[in-house]
Each structure stands twice: as C-alpha cells, then as structure tokens.
XYZ file of C-alpha atoms in Angstrom:
773
model
C 126.846 125.596 96.757
C 126.445 129.355 96.730
C 125.567 130.022 100.329
C 126.674 133.611 100.118
C 127.412 136.411 97.664
C 127.881 139.191 100.132
C 130.400 141.013 98.011
C 127.580 142.174 95.742
C 125.186 142.215 98.649
C 127.172 144.714 100.719
C 126.214 147.745 98.655
C 122.499 147.050 99.038
C 122.411 146.610 102.805
C 121.904 150.244 103.843
C 118.692 150.398 101.817
C 117.064 147.301 103.196
C 115.841 148.720 106.486
C 115.698 152.184 107.870
C 117.442 153.061 111.097
C 114.247 152.863 113.120
C 114.139 149.100 112.686
C 117.419 148.322 114.345
C 116.360 147.142 117.773
C 115.312 143.609 118.310
C 111.630 142.782 118.586
C 112.228 139.177 119.581
C 113.862 137.377 122.482
C 116.130 135.233 120.347
C 117.986 133.884 123.401
C 114.890 131.928 124.368
C 114.287 130.465 120.926
C 116.869 127.681 120.990
C 115.731 126.349 124.395
C 112.140 126.433 123.126
C 113.074 124.506 119.963
C 115.073 122.050 122.055
C 112.103 121.573 124.376
C 109.622 121.007 121.556
C 111.712 118.762 119.348
C 113.212 116.980 122.368
C 109.736 115.919 123.495
C 108.871 114.958 119.903
C 112.026 112.827 119.790
C 111.081 111.147 123.072
C 107.696 110.258 121.621
C 109.301 108.925 118.451
C 111.736 106.779 120.455
C 108.887 105.437 122.594
C 106.990 104.430 119.479
C 110.033 103.136 117.633
C 111.139 101.008 120.588
C 107.569 99.723 120.931
C 107.285 101.043 124.482
C 103.938 102.508 123.374
C 102.140 100.777 120.507
C 100.127 102.564 117.864
C 96.885 101.299 119.405
C 97.907 102.659 122.800
C 98.942 105.944 121.201
C 95.397 106.422 119.935
C 94.231 106.831 123.522
C 96.729 109.622 124.093
C 95.662 111.212 120.808
C 92.024 111.159 121.870
C 92.875 112.810 125.192
C 94.911 115.546 123.466
C 92.358 116.358 120.776
C 89.098 115.912 122.710
C 89.964 117.085 126.223
C 93.229 119.010 126.590
C 93.027 121.126 123.412
C 89.346 122.115 123.800
C 90.070 123.190 127.403
C 93.042 125.253 126.233
C 90.931 126.927 123.539
C 88.048 127.616 125.906
C 90.350 129.215 128.480
C 92.091 131.493 126.006
C 88.948 132.498 124.115
C 87.319 133.552 127.397
C 90.357 135.596 128.461
C 91.037 137.050 124.993
C 91.251 140.833 124.799
C 89.667 141.800 121.480
C 90.590 145.421 122.061
C 94.282 144.696 121.365
C 93.673 142.657 118.242
C 95.203 144.057 115.047
C 92.553 142.996 112.558
C 94.610 143.679 109.389
C 96.966 140.965 110.572
C 94.130 138.425 110.757
C 92.829 139.448 107.330
C 96.353 139.093 105.952
C 96.726 135.541 107.259
C 93.236 134.684 105.990
C 94.001 135.996 102.495
C 97.376 134.223 102.439
C 95.802 130.915 103.405
C 93.030 131.344 100.861
C 95.592 132.080 98.121
C 97.702 129.018 98.927
C 94.615 126.822 99.395
C 93.115 127.628 96.017
C 96.477 127.608 94.245
C 97.174 124.052 95.454
C 93.579 123.038 94.809
C 93.454 124.322 91.228
C 96.866 122.925 90.284
C 95.921 119.525 91.721
C 92.632 119.469 89.821
C 94.517 120.270 86.608
C 97.415 117.851 87.040
C 96.032 114.920 89.060
C 94.519 111.804 87.579
C 90.722 111.939 87.149
C 90.420 108.762 89.220
C 91.181 110.547 92.507
C 91.335 114.197 91.482
C 88.891 115.676 93.979
C 90.130 113.864 97.099
C 93.719 114.834 96.289
C 92.726 118.457 95.745
C 90.877 118.575 99.065
C 93.514 116.890 101.215
C 96.530 118.566 99.592
C 94.954 121.988 100.017
C 94.292 121.309 103.704
C 97.854 120.005 104.085
C 99.314 123.247 102.708
C 97.248 125.554 104.943
C 96.524 123.880 108.297
C 99.435 124.546 110.644
C 100.430 122.904 113.909
C 99.552 126.110 115.759
C 98.998 124.895 119.302
C 101.415 122.030 119.990
C 104.452 123.446 118.162
C 103.598 127.014 117.188
C 102.540 128.426 120.552
C 105.753 127.502 122.478
C 107.859 129.101 119.723
C 105.810 132.312 119.683
C 105.850 132.441 123.467
C 109.643 132.137 123.536
C 110.111 134.876 120.937
C 107.503 137.459 121.928
C 106.523 136.917 125.568
C 108.802 139.713 126.787
C 108.402 142.097 123.830
C 104.943 141.661 122.263
C 102.917 139.391 124.591
C 99.711 140.266 122.745
C 100.998 138.308 119.748
C 100.311 135.056 121.588
C 96.546 135.496 121.369
C 96.651 135.532 117.566
C 97.380 131.803 117.609
C 93.868 131.188 118.957
C 92.261 133.529 116.444
C 94.148 132.389 113.351
C 93.695 128.623 113.833
C 89.898 128.656 113.297
C 90.440 130.362 109.925
C 91.438 127.050 108.370
C 89.037 124.955 110.395
C 85.887 127.022 109.800
C 86.395 128.421 106.302
C 88.940 126.415 104.298
C 88.723 122.873 105.637
C 84.995 122.582 104.792
C 85.891 123.217 101.150
C 88.462 120.431 101.319
C 85.941 118.114 103.019
C 83.405 118.902 100.303
C 85.888 117.898 97.593
C 86.585 114.629 99.424
C 82.858 113.940 99.746
C 82.433 114.637 96.022
C 85.130 112.050 95.332
C 83.292 109.505 97.497
C 80.053 110.333 95.669
C 81.723 109.793 92.289
C 83.383 106.536 93.399
C 80.022 105.043 94.402
C 78.923 105.025 90.794
C 75.195 104.821 91.505
C 75.296 108.306 93.111
C 73.141 107.344 96.082
C 73.907 110.530 98.003
C 72.314 113.775 96.923
C 74.067 117.122 96.981
C 72.086 118.092 100.067
C 73.428 115.054 101.909
C 76.999 115.975 100.912
C 76.541 119.497 102.266
C 75.049 118.101 105.444
C 77.990 115.716 105.942
C 80.462 118.567 105.467
C 78.645 120.813 107.940
C 78.484 117.953 110.447
C 82.227 117.358 110.050
C 82.924 120.995 110.865
C 80.571 121.097 113.854
C 81.968 117.842 115.269
C 85.507 119.233 115.226
C 86.371 119.941 118.894
C 88.446 122.970 117.961
C 85.642 124.693 116.060
C 83.044 123.751 118.633
C 85.067 125.009 121.587
C 86.094 128.239 119.838
C 82.401 129.082 119.346
C 81.576 128.153 122.959
C 84.575 130.137 124.192
C 83.557 133.288 122.288
C 80.036 133.060 123.711
C 81.442 132.564 127.215
C 83.787 135.515 126.656
C 80.870 137.915 126.555
C 78.665 136.083 129.051
C 81.367 135.724 131.716
C 82.974 139.130 131.044
C 86.471 137.779 130.305
C 86.644 135.870 133.587
C 86.552 132.128 134.234
C 84.520 131.354 137.372
C 86.620 130.385 140.377
C 84.921 127.005 140.858
C 85.995 125.802 137.373
C 89.235 127.786 136.872
C 91.562 125.130 138.316
C 89.784 122.343 136.446
C 90.164 124.148 133.116
C 93.767 125.093 133.929
C 94.646 121.483 134.737
C 93.379 120.218 131.394
C 94.800 123.152 129.446
C 98.252 122.862 131.005
C 98.441 119.170 130.110
C 98.188 119.904 126.408
C 101.731 121.073 125.556
C 103.862 118.081 126.515
C 101.206 115.486 125.694
C 100.588 116.930 122.216
C 104.293 117.030 121.322
C 104.825 113.506 122.659
C 101.886 112.257 120.605
C 103.281 114.019 117.536
C 106.476 112.000 117.929
C 104.482 108.791 118.352
C 102.494 109.502 115.195
C 105.680 109.841 113.124
C 106.814 106.247 113.639
C 106.844 104.282 110.384
C 105.407 107.065 108.259
C 108.400 107.434 105.932
C 108.037 103.786 105.000
C 104.783 104.672 103.242
C 106.578 106.429 100.390
C 105.165 105.150 97.096
C 105.647 105.693 93.385
C 103.783 109.016 93.220
C 104.846 110.448 96.560
C 108.253 111.982 95.928
C 107.401 114.765 93.484
C 104.156 115.502 95.327
C 106.040 115.865 98.604
C 108.501 118.317 97.067
C 105.687 120.532 95.792
C 103.583 120.388 98.969
C 106.565 121.031 101.244
C 107.539 123.988 99.100
C 104.010 125.386 99.264
C 103.794 124.957 103.052
C 107.257 126.051 104.186
C 108.284 128.557 101.491
C 105.270 129.909 99.650
C 103.000 130.310 102.687
C 105.395 132.421 104.817
C 106.262 134.684 101.885
C 102.610 135.406 101.082
C 101.784 135.952 104.784
C 104.567 138.515 105.113
C 103.635 140.297 101.874
C 99.962 140.497 102.847
C 100.791 142.116 106.194
C 103.090 144.610 104.460
C 100.280 145.429 102.054
C 97.277 145.613 104.394
C 98.734 146.951 107.648
C 98.429 150.723 107.071
C 98.168 151.804 110.693
C 100.020 154.905 111.869
C 102.613 153.031 113.894
C 106.390 152.991 113.943
C 108.373 151.100 111.352
C 109.599 148.786 114.112
C 106.063 147.731 115.105
C 105.087 147.196 111.493
C 108.250 145.210 110.816
C 107.768 143.019 113.893
C 104.208 142.147 112.850
C 105.388 141.368 109.330
C 108.165 139.154 110.691
C 105.661 137.397 112.952
C 103.499 136.642 109.925
C 106.497 135.099 108.164
C 107.312 132.906 111.163
C 103.687 131.833 111.451
C 103.753 130.688 107.837
C 106.718 128.382 108.581
C 104.801 126.352 111.192
C 104.592 122.749 109.902
C 101.472 120.823 108.989
C 99.199 119.696 111.830
C 98.923 115.926 112.577
C 95.135 116.187 112.332
C 95.471 116.249 108.530
C 96.536 112.601 108.731
C 93.278 111.857 110.556
C 91.345 113.355 107.643
C 93.341 111.190 105.227
C 92.495 108.055 107.226
C 88.816 109.020 107.404
C 88.562 109.438 103.628
C 91.021 106.604 102.912
C 92.964 108.771 100.484
C 96.586 109.944 100.078
C 97.615 108.697 103.519
C 101.206 108.029 102.451
C 101.654 111.579 101.123
C 100.115 113.288 104.139
C 101.920 111.263 106.812
C 105.358 111.393 105.178
C 104.869 115.079 104.416
C 103.943 115.782 108.034
C 107.217 114.225 109.232
C 109.373 116.033 106.662
C 107.729 119.423 107.137
C 108.017 119.177 110.927
C 111.759 118.585 110.927
C 112.494 120.994 108.076
C 110.608 123.733 109.888
C 113.039 123.717 112.845
C 116.120 125.096 111.019
C 113.974 127.443 108.936
C 112.322 128.929 112.040
C 115.614 129.296 113.877
C 117.474 130.903 110.970
C 114.504 133.171 110.191
C 114.131 134.369 113.768
C 117.865 134.883 114.177
C 118.183 136.915 110.968
C 115.192 139.048 111.881
C 116.906 140.165 115.093
C 120.371 141.133 113.867
C 121.403 144.650 112.905
C 121.836 145.357 109.232
C 124.123 148.386 109.235
C 127.360 146.379 109.487
C 127.977 144.227 106.368
C 131.220 142.882 107.782
C 129.358 141.530 110.801
C 126.937 139.707 108.516
C 129.801 138.201 106.560
C 131.514 137.074 109.741
C 128.264 135.622 111.085
C 127.751 133.631 107.924
C 131.321 132.383 108.037
C 130.931 131.357 111.691
C 127.691 129.497 110.990
C 129.368 127.575 108.171
C 132.419 126.817 110.303
C 130.453 125.620 113.334
C 128.059 123.384 111.438
C 130.983 121.919 109.459
C 132.598 120.728 112.684
C 129.413 119.064 113.917
C 128.735 117.573 110.500
C 132.281 116.219 110.234
C 131.940 114.292 113.491
C 128.618 112.817 112.329
C 130.118 111.810 108.980
C 133.123 110.041 110.517
C 130.699 107.936 112.562
C 128.472 107.245 109.543
C 131.359 106.171 107.315
C 132.641 103.858 110.057
C 129.188 102.246 110.262
C 129.097 101.751 106.479
C 132.465 99.978 106.489
C 131.815 97.874 109.581
C 128.472 96.716 108.176
C 130.227 95.879 104.839
C 127.461 97.579 102.871
C 129.916 99.788 101.003
C 130.695 96.905 98.614
C 127.231 96.921 97.021
C 125.133 99.375 95.038
C 123.719 101.876 95.861
C 125.834 102.059 99.048
C 129.009 102.233 96.967
C 127.866 105.598 95.609
C 126.512 106.631 99.012
C 129.953 106.191 100.596
C 131.427 108.384 97.847
C 128.825 111.013 98.724
C 129.844 110.787 102.371
C 133.505 111.261 101.474
C 132.579 114.310 99.384
C 130.694 115.701 102.369
C 133.704 115.053 104.630
C 136.034 116.900 102.267
C 133.519 119.770 102.057
C 133.510 120.132 105.846
C 137.307 119.937 105.998
C 137.560 122.534 103.227
C 135.279 124.950 105.063
C 137.144 124.455 108.349
C 140.475 125.159 106.598
C 138.984 128.153 104.773
C 138.039 129.724 108.089
C 141.765 129.947 108.917
C 143.482 130.561 105.562
C 141.123 133.413 104.662
C 142.489 135.393 107.584
C 146.056 135.094 106.281
C 147.572 136.761 103.256
C 148.494 133.423 101.690
C 147.274 133.277 98.098
C 148.566 129.745 97.410
C 146.898 128.396 100.551
C 143.633 130.110 99.641
C 143.672 128.688 96.096
C 144.419 125.151 97.306
C 141.722 125.320 99.980
C 139.285 126.818 97.474
C 140.027 123.944 95.067
C 139.361 121.341 97.755
C 136.205 123.075 98.989
C 134.596 123.715 95.614
C 135.458 120.337 94.094
C 134.028 118.433 97.044
C 130.989 120.709 97.364
C 130.099 120.404 93.689
C 130.584 116.655 94.031
C 127.903 116.530 96.736
C 125.503 117.956 94.147
C 126.281 115.257 91.600
C 126.324 112.116 93.750
C 122.590 112.174 94.692
C 121.777 112.086 90.967
C 124.115 109.125 90.506
C 122.536 107.362 93.494
C 119.093 107.846 91.936
C 120.485 106.489 88.649
C 121.913 103.445 90.441
C 118.464 102.607 91.802
C 117.247 102.460 88.213
C 120.181 100.284 87.169
C 119.452 97.820 89.956
C 116.073 96.961 88.446
C 116.834 97.385 84.755
C 118.424 94.528 82.846
C 118.858 96.540 79.664
C 121.019 99.315 81.117
C 124.630 98.224 81.523
C 126.820 100.973 82.974
C 130.065 100.362 84.796
C 129.979 101.695 88.390
C 133.597 102.699 87.915
C 132.676 105.092 85.129
C 130.030 106.712 87.308
C 132.525 107.065 90.166
C 134.932 108.818 87.785
C 132.087 111.117 86.659
C 131.123 111.858 90.272
C 134.598 113.212 91.013
C 135.758 114.238 87.547
C 132.967 116.651 86.627
C 133.341 118.744 89.841
C 137.119 118.828 89.333
C 136.588 120.044 85.764
C 134.209 122.812 86.901
C 136.700 123.958 89.528
C 139.503 123.950 86.952
C 137.417 126.143 84.632
C 136.822 128.579 87.507
C 140.542 128.717 88.313
C 141.400 129.396 84.670
C 138.581 131.768 83.700
C 137.695 133.403 86.999
C 139.160 136.585 88.401
C 140.162 136.557 92.043
C 138.230 139.018 94.220
C 140.475 140.559 96.838
C 139.167 141.297 100.330
C 136.544 138.533 100.167
C 136.222 136.147 103.102
C 133.461 134.128 101.453
C 134.625 131.082 99.465
C 131.425 131.169 97.436
C 132.478 134.431 95.774
C 136.248 133.991 95.753
C 136.341 134.007 91.946
C 133.736 136.645 91.260
C 130.681 136.510 89.025
C 131.930 133.475 87.100
C 131.495 131.496 90.298
C 127.806 132.340 90.181
C 127.165 131.713 86.506
C 129.152 128.535 85.752
C 128.141 126.444 88.779
C 124.639 127.854 88.535
C 124.275 126.389 85.052
C 125.665 123.051 86.234
C 123.286 123.017 89.209
C 120.374 123.669 86.889
C 121.380 120.804 84.586
C 121.881 118.332 87.410
C 118.673 119.422 89.137
C 116.754 118.716 85.955
C 118.620 115.436 85.443
C 117.986 114.282 89.005
C 114.288 115.091 88.858
C 113.959 113.258 85.538
C 115.811 110.225 86.897
C 113.675 110.179 90.025
C 110.517 110.581 87.933
C 111.535 107.594 85.822
C 112.671 105.787 88.937
C 109.471 106.185 91.005
C 107.604 103.132 89.730
C 110.760 101.020 89.908
C 111.459 102.110 93.472
C 107.886 101.433 94.484
C 108.067 97.869 93.132
C 111.389 97.343 94.862
C 110.027 98.622 98.168
C 107.044 96.316 97.936
C 109.299 93.425 97.002
C 111.702 93.904 99.877
C 108.862 94.117 102.410
C 107.475 90.721 101.461
C 108.280 87.629 103.461
C 108.993 85.707 100.260
C 112.107 87.828 99.770
C 113.798 86.334 102.811
C 112.548 82.863 101.947
C 113.959 83.138 98.419
C 117.218 84.456 99.796
C 117.479 81.566 102.224
C 116.781 79.212 99.353
C 119.820 80.504 97.511
C 122.081 79.323 100.320
C 120.223 76.224 101.442
C 119.932 74.942 97.874
C 123.707 74.424 97.905
C 123.146 71.453 100.171
C 119.856 70.191 98.754
C 121.491 67.044 97.395
C 122.556 66.001 100.881
C 119.826 64.057 102.717
C 119.119 65.297 106.234
C 120.083 62.869 108.941
C 118.975 64.631 112.115
C 116.804 67.215 113.823
C 118.375 70.237 115.504
C 116.623 70.233 118.867
C 118.589 72.618 121.074
C 120.291 75.954 120.732
C 122.331 75.993 117.532
C 126.009 76.038 118.529
C 127.353 75.600 114.995
C 129.559 78.366 113.626
C 128.300 77.715 110.095
C 124.540 77.487 110.691
C 122.852 78.148 107.364
C 119.965 80.087 108.868
C 122.349 82.386 110.714
C 124.214 82.915 107.437
C 120.901 83.850 105.815
C 120.233 86.443 108.539
C 123.699 87.946 108.130
C 123.346 88.014 104.338
C 120.007 89.782 104.613
C 121.573 92.469 106.770
C 124.299 93.107 104.197
C 121.955 92.779 101.200
C 119.458 95.366 102.484
C 119.686 98.166 99.928
C 117.720 100.596 102.125
C 115.864 101.940 99.104
C 113.419 104.093 101.061
C 116.265 105.861 102.879
C 118.101 106.524 99.636
C 114.949 107.917 98.050
C 114.373 110.233 101.019
C 118.006 111.387 100.964
C 117.804 112.171 97.237
C 114.545 114.040 97.825
C 115.951 116.252 100.586
C 119.229 116.901 98.768
C 117.251 117.867 95.673
C 115.464 120.506 97.756
C 118.832 121.869 98.918
C 120.072 121.855 95.329
C 117.072 123.901 94.216
C 117.741 126.347 97.070
C 121.288 126.839 95.781
C 119.970 127.333 92.263
C 117.524 129.939 93.581
C 120.372 131.855 95.229
C 122.239 131.960 91.905
C 119.234 133.159 89.928
C 118.205 135.640 92.632
C 121.611 137.310 92.690
C 122.044 137.409 88.910
C 118.717 139.096 88.197
C 118.130 141.194 91.334
C 120.543 143.944 92.283
C 118.704 144.637 95.582
C 118.198 141.124 96.947
C 116.711 142.100 100.319
C 116.417 140.449 103.701
C 114.863 137.214 102.462
C 117.822 136.644 100.160
C 120.153 136.737 103.149
C 117.943 134.164 104.834
C 118.226 132.003 101.734
C 122.023 132.291 101.936
C 122.058 131.154 105.551
C 119.702 128.313 104.689
C 122.024 127.230 101.871
C 124.992 127.363 104.254
C 123.194 125.094 106.711
C 122.081 122.538 104.113
C 125.424 122.542 102.262
C 127.733 122.123 105.233
C 125.242 120.282 107.415
C 124.610 117.423 104.971
C 126.449 115.123 107.358
C 123.650 115.449 109.907
C 121.169 114.158 107.336
C 123.524 111.317 106.407
C 123.924 110.390 110.067
C 120.163 110.436 110.663
C 119.504 108.113 107.717
C 122.513 105.777 107.763
C 124.471 106.338 110.982
C 122.266 104.247 113.259
C 122.433 100.843 111.597
C 119.797 98.568 113.090
C 121.853 95.388 113.304
C 125.235 96.962 113.995
C 124.273 99.728 116.447
C 120.682 99.735 117.685
C 120.048 96.048 118.412
C 123.395 95.378 120.147
C 122.950 98.581 122.164
C 119.435 97.550 123.140
C 120.647 94.081 124.097
C 123.535 95.478 126.140
C 121.317 98.016 127.869
C 118.792 95.293 128.691
C 121.489 93.063 130.198
C 122.885 95.932 132.280
C 119.430 96.856 133.534
C 118.164 93.378 134.319
C 121.449 91.525 134.718
C 122.432 88.221 133.127
C 119.156 86.474 132.367
C 118.867 82.925 133.513
C 115.897 80.745 132.786
C 113.268 81.691 135.351
C 110.846 79.251 136.909
C 107.310 79.665 135.634
C 106.115 80.808 139.057
C 108.641 83.679 139.149
C 107.470 85.237 135.889
C 105.305 88.372 135.959
C 101.587 87.629 135.937
C 101.068 89.224 132.501
C 103.762 87.089 130.866
C 102.599 83.898 132.579
C 98.973 84.416 131.506
C 99.968 85.218 127.921
C 102.127 82.093 127.671
C 99.452 79.889 129.245
C 96.743 81.237 126.940
C 98.883 80.810 123.828
C 100.149 77.340 124.726
C 96.688 76.032 125.627
C 94.560 77.539 122.865
C 96.715 78.752 119.974
C 100.151 77.104 119.802
C 99.057 73.993 117.890
C 97.259 75.985 115.193
C 100.099 78.493 114.963
C 102.626 75.649 114.592
C 100.567 74.193 111.759
C 100.210 77.539 109.955
C 103.685 79.089 110.035
C 106.300 76.544 111.194
C 108.345 74.953 108.409
C 111.248 72.539 108.325
C 114.318 74.442 107.188
C 117.823 73.161 106.680
C 120.228 74.589 109.230
C 123.248 72.403 108.455
C 124.505 69.953 105.911
C 122.594 67.095 107.502
C 120.243 68.704 110.012
C 116.809 70.322 109.833
C 114.978 72.609 112.248
C 111.307 73.481 112.760
C 111.326 77.270 112.711
C 109.501 80.390 111.520
C 110.224 84.029 110.803
C 109.440 86.756 113.338
C 107.456 88.682 110.735
C 105.407 85.536 109.991
C 104.320 85.233 113.629
C 103.415 88.941 113.660
C 101.190 88.458 110.607
C 99.577 85.392 112.173
C 98.825 87.173 115.452
C 97.145 89.969 113.509
C 95.084 87.546 111.418
C 93.694 85.620 114.397
C 93.035 88.788 116.408
C 95.518 88.278 119.245
C 97.017 91.687 118.459
C 95.474 94.891 117.102
C 98.595 96.225 115.384
C 102.150 95.174 114.646
C 103.447 96.846 117.794
C 101.116 94.805 119.986
C 102.103 91.675 118.070
C 105.777 92.322 118.855
C 104.942 92.790 122.544
C 102.978 89.523 122.474
C 105.917 87.703 120.890
C 108.308 89.241 123.395
C 106.204 87.895 126.265
C 106.246 84.433 124.669
C 110.037 84.639 124.411
C 110.438 85.795 128.014
C 108.122 82.993 129.114
C 110.185 80.363 127.315
C 107.570 79.497 124.682
C 109.825 80.518 121.786
C 113.430 81.573 121.242
C 115.770 82.767 118.526
C 117.637 79.887 116.889
C 120.920 81.083 118.437
C 119.366 83.094 121.291
C 121.080 86.240 119.988
C 118.035 88.435 119.347
C 114.896 89.417 121.161
C 111.655 88.933 119.279
C 111.369 91.292 116.304
C 109.056 91.960 113.399
C 111.745 91.025 110.885
C 113.020 88.028 108.893
C 114.873 86.488 111.837
C 114.423 82.794 112.615
C 112.717 81.581 115.793
C 111.546 78.196 117.091
C 108.927 77.000 119.547
C 110.272 75.253 122.624
C 108.898 71.871 123.623
C-alpha cells in the first residue's frame, strides 16, 4: 500500500549523507545485464528440468562436476592469486560477526520453539540455511558487474568470506544434526568422541574447505603465481564453473515447491526474513561500527553498501545436500532455496540502484519512485490480462478458490490502471480527476490486501463441513471493506497540495488508517494460514494420490453402471462423448491448485508485512534514512508488480497453454508424425521397446491395466500415466520419475502404448493410456 511517504521524507534527506558521498561507487549500468545473465541461465536450467530434457538423476552428474571439480579449481586459482595486502580485515570481521549473530539467533529460537522430536536437526539446518550464501555461482557475477571498474579488490572478498560459514559455523550445525541422530537411535551407540569425529570429517571432506586450505598453502609456496604448465588446466576448470553452476541451480529447483507441507509456510516466512532482511542489515551495521580506518566517507560508504549487498545473496543449493544427508527438513530447505533465490533478484537490483543515486534532490527521488511504479504497472497489466484470459478459458473461475483468485486479479488490474492514470492526472491541476483516480487506486490496492486472506479462508472452507459461509458475502467483503476505508479517507483526510505521490495524497490519515487495517488483516491472514496448514497438507496429499483420479472417474462412470457392456474398444477412441476423456477434462477443471494458492498467499503476506513496516517506520521515526527509501521502492515493486507473481503462478496453465504449445512445437519441428516402421526407429527407442515387450509387458499389464468403461456399452483396457511411472520405479527400470517419463515416451514413440485419443504425449499424470497389440 504505502510505497512512499516522501512528503515527510523530504525534510530529512539533506542529513542522510554528506556531500562527499555523492559520486557513484558502483557500475549500475552493468547490473541489469548481469542479473539477466544469471537468472536467464537459471531459467534455462529450470526449463530443461521441467521439460524433462535432463532428468534429476542426470542432473546429479552435473552437480558432482560443479562441486567437486569446477568450484575447487576456481577456489584454488583465486586463493593462490589473492593479494592479502589489500584486504580490509575489519570488513571480514564484520561479516563473521554478522553471520555468527544470525546463526545463533536462528539456532536459539529454533531450539526454544521447535518440537523436541526434531529440535536439534532443525536448529542445525535452519541456522546453516540463514547464513550460507550462494557466493560463487550467483554472488560473484553480481559483485563483478557492480565493482569491477570501481573497486576491483572487492571481488577477492567472496573467496575469503565463503569459508567463514564452511569452517566455523557449519560444523556447529552438523554437530546439532549428529546429536539429533544420536538421540533418535535410542540406544546411544555413538559416543561423543565419535560425533566430534564425524563432524570434523564432514568439514574436511567438503571440497570448498579442503581447496581453500590447499590454495592458501600454495599461495605462499608458489609466491602468488600458478605454474605455467598447470595454469591453462586450472583456468579451463575454473572458467567452466559460472554457467554450469547456474544451470544446475535451475535444475535443482524443479519440483521443490511441491514439497510444501503443513509446517513449512510459517517457517519459510521466518527463514526468508532472516536471510534476506536481517542478514544484510546486520552486515551493514557491523561494517559501520568496526571500520574505523582513516579513509574518505565515500570509501567507507561503499564498503558498507557492499556488505549490505552481500547479505542479500540467497541461500546456497548445498544446504539442500545437507538436508538430504541428514534426512531432515528437506521440504523447508528446498522450497526456501527457490523462494530466496528469486526474491533476492529485485532486492539486489533495487538496493544497488538506490545506493548509486544522488540524495540532494528530493524531487528527483519522488519522480524516480513515480516512474518505477508507472513502468512496473504497465508490465504487470499486460501479464494480468493474459492471466485472466487463461482463467476464463480454462473455466476454473467458476470454482473455489479460483473464484476469489479472479477477484484478486481484477483488483490488481484496477490497481495498475489507477497508477497509470495517476501518472498523468497528477501533472494536471484537476482536483476532481485526482480524487476519482485516487479513489480507484486506493480501493483496488486495499482490495489486493484483503483477497489473499479470503483465499486462505476459502481453502479452510473447502475442507470444513461445519463452516457454511456464502461466497457472495465474502466477495462483497473483499470489495466493500476497501471502499469503506477509502470513503473514510475522503471524508476525514486533508488533501496535501503539491504531492505527486498517491500514497500520501490525504496526509497522515492515509498512513494511520490503512496501517491499522493492514495490521488487522496481516494478523487475520497469518491466523487463517496457521489454522489452514494441516488442512492444506492433507488436501495436497490427497490430490497427489492416484485414487483421487480413480474416484473422480467413478463418479462419471457410475452413471452408466446399470448398462451391461457389449463390446471392447480396440482402436483409437473416435467418440465425442468418451467417458474417460470427460474424466480427464473434469480433472483439469477440478484441479484447485492448492500449492500455488498457498505460495501466493505466503508471498503476498510478506509484501503486506513490508507495507505495514513502512507505516510503522514513518510514524515513529522522523529521520527514516536510506534503508527506509529502499523499503518504499520495494513496496512499490511488490504492490504494482503483483501481476507478475500472478502470471508466474497461474498464467501458464498446463493443459491450456504448455501442453498444446509443446505439441505444436513438436509437430513443427518433426513434421506430421506417421507411424514409422520398426526398422526406421532410433536404436535407443527400438531397444527399449523390444526389452519391455519381451521381458516386462506381460507383468506390467497384469499389475496396472484395468478394464474401464469408456462408453455406454464399451470397455477399454487402460491405465494411468502416473501408474506406469510408479510401476517403472518399483521394478527398477527407471531411477527417478523423470527417467520413467522418458521410458514411457520411448514406448509411445515405438508404438507400444498410446493415449486413448492420441491427443497427449506420455506424462506423469492421471491421463489414460493403453497398450497396443
């Protein structure tokens, strides 16, 4: 809501920085290309994993190369060439102290709050999650883009800071995890000496720690020079790290958000806050406190800003490896890694941009904020129009919770339109136009704060038989309450003349009244989601079971159960009213997408808390400072850029957009597919089909194929795609679900199986397939 209160802020600007800190210490022009490079490669990796071009088993090979060859070579090279004479040691101590503070804060709070059953493993892994950053794959390219031309020595701190977590803090986390394993054994077979030995071995085995130690030794032995005979070899491995690591990061994100469980949501909010908000603030404050060198204010400020940016780096993927090793909190760590990675991008960009602008011109800041809001509103509006069209074409808007979700989308559309109109009417001396635009903007913006709470409430209503609330009443509340708040502002507020910011158009009342409402709805939403967690978890488990689709098909097929079957459907189903096809279509419409709604409510709750923080900050602090301005820009991005989140979660409908696009692209690439002779098939497909037909088809047919009614008087021997995937995993023909899908795709291309209407390729989903004779 309140993305800016620059009217009050203007008077404090001259005191925020002295005139010596006006010149830029960063190359901001190179930041956006660097972010685009990093997150573009991550997106490519995610698409490769999502499209099953690279399976999770295959991705492990790339991960091993990155972590055990490329990264150690990169560390060795840079530790040998490191110039310790240019190191500012107070900076390193500041980062160390900041990490220690966050580590022990998370650790102690987890030990106090967590259940005794898994208290120690949670404390260890959560503490590592909050302090171990993705320094090399994501952090180094960003630092290089910002400081290569101004402070190139800053790049070497990446290689010095990373071992702080690995050598000093991670062992504490490993020790807590080992204590948990020792307690879970019951008979306490391991002694304390063994636990210490395991922890020390874990640290020594880490390639990063090992190679940092070797590199420091080589630094002094080789006199900061890599021998010529091995220089190109080391360079080749080191240079391969950047792209491969980012690509692997994208691969590792596939399917992680689906692991959200009943206790994940609140934990993710707290851990993300600790990693992306608390860590950078403490890093910056520690540098301001400990760096007492006799240098210019500009140098001191640049180092302090660098510390803040370092704190924003997201969690490293290696934390997920620790979670797998200890078999604990995997769903929290993996989902948190994905969320923190993508949240870090806008935070880093906004932070770096704000740290480079001049602060002596308040009007320029106000105009910049207005331009940011205007530009992101245009982009968000386009994304929302697409998303709403998808919701209507897929017919999901008729059911809960999508009915409320569409209302949220409309509120977001009106918010974007209001901001776009405000950008023009504020420049004209038209009071009526400003009031009307303000009414539209504020009503729709406040409505976007209320609808996520109503969506969370609807998820409770879906599973509760005792709660009977009319959706119509909730729709009225979703629009009526914001309209009432806006009406109170129009009646009680006092117009501030000369203000271009809609968030302060009606003065201090516009801070206090909506701030109270935000607080109430934040508390309500968190309480609803807390109550809703167990329900959502059950629903997620239920919708991922094969029995769900079978029960759903039974609802339709039971309509014709009294009619005796008179024939067997042997060929491609040409009927326009095939029952199994109707089941597939009904499943697509009936998918409530609970996990996506939970994630949307989670992220919008974070944005709501940011808006609440801006209200409280301004009311109780007359000299807000630079970080407050950053908070305002962050609020502007999350308020008017909500459409981008909506598009990411709901704009790419699997059955309406992705699968038809994939099918069309495949047909354009390979042409119209006719049935190929067996001899013309690729060797890999032919061998797979021969092996399956000769050794496994009969057993598979017996285990998963069932007679299902496909018409009033016809039956068909068929199975679900997800059932074949499970079977392939059970008998060992595939190592993971991705490999199982590839195996099924080869069987389909080889003519061993086909979709009942030949409309879909093989998928790990409740679609119906049959074996060919």
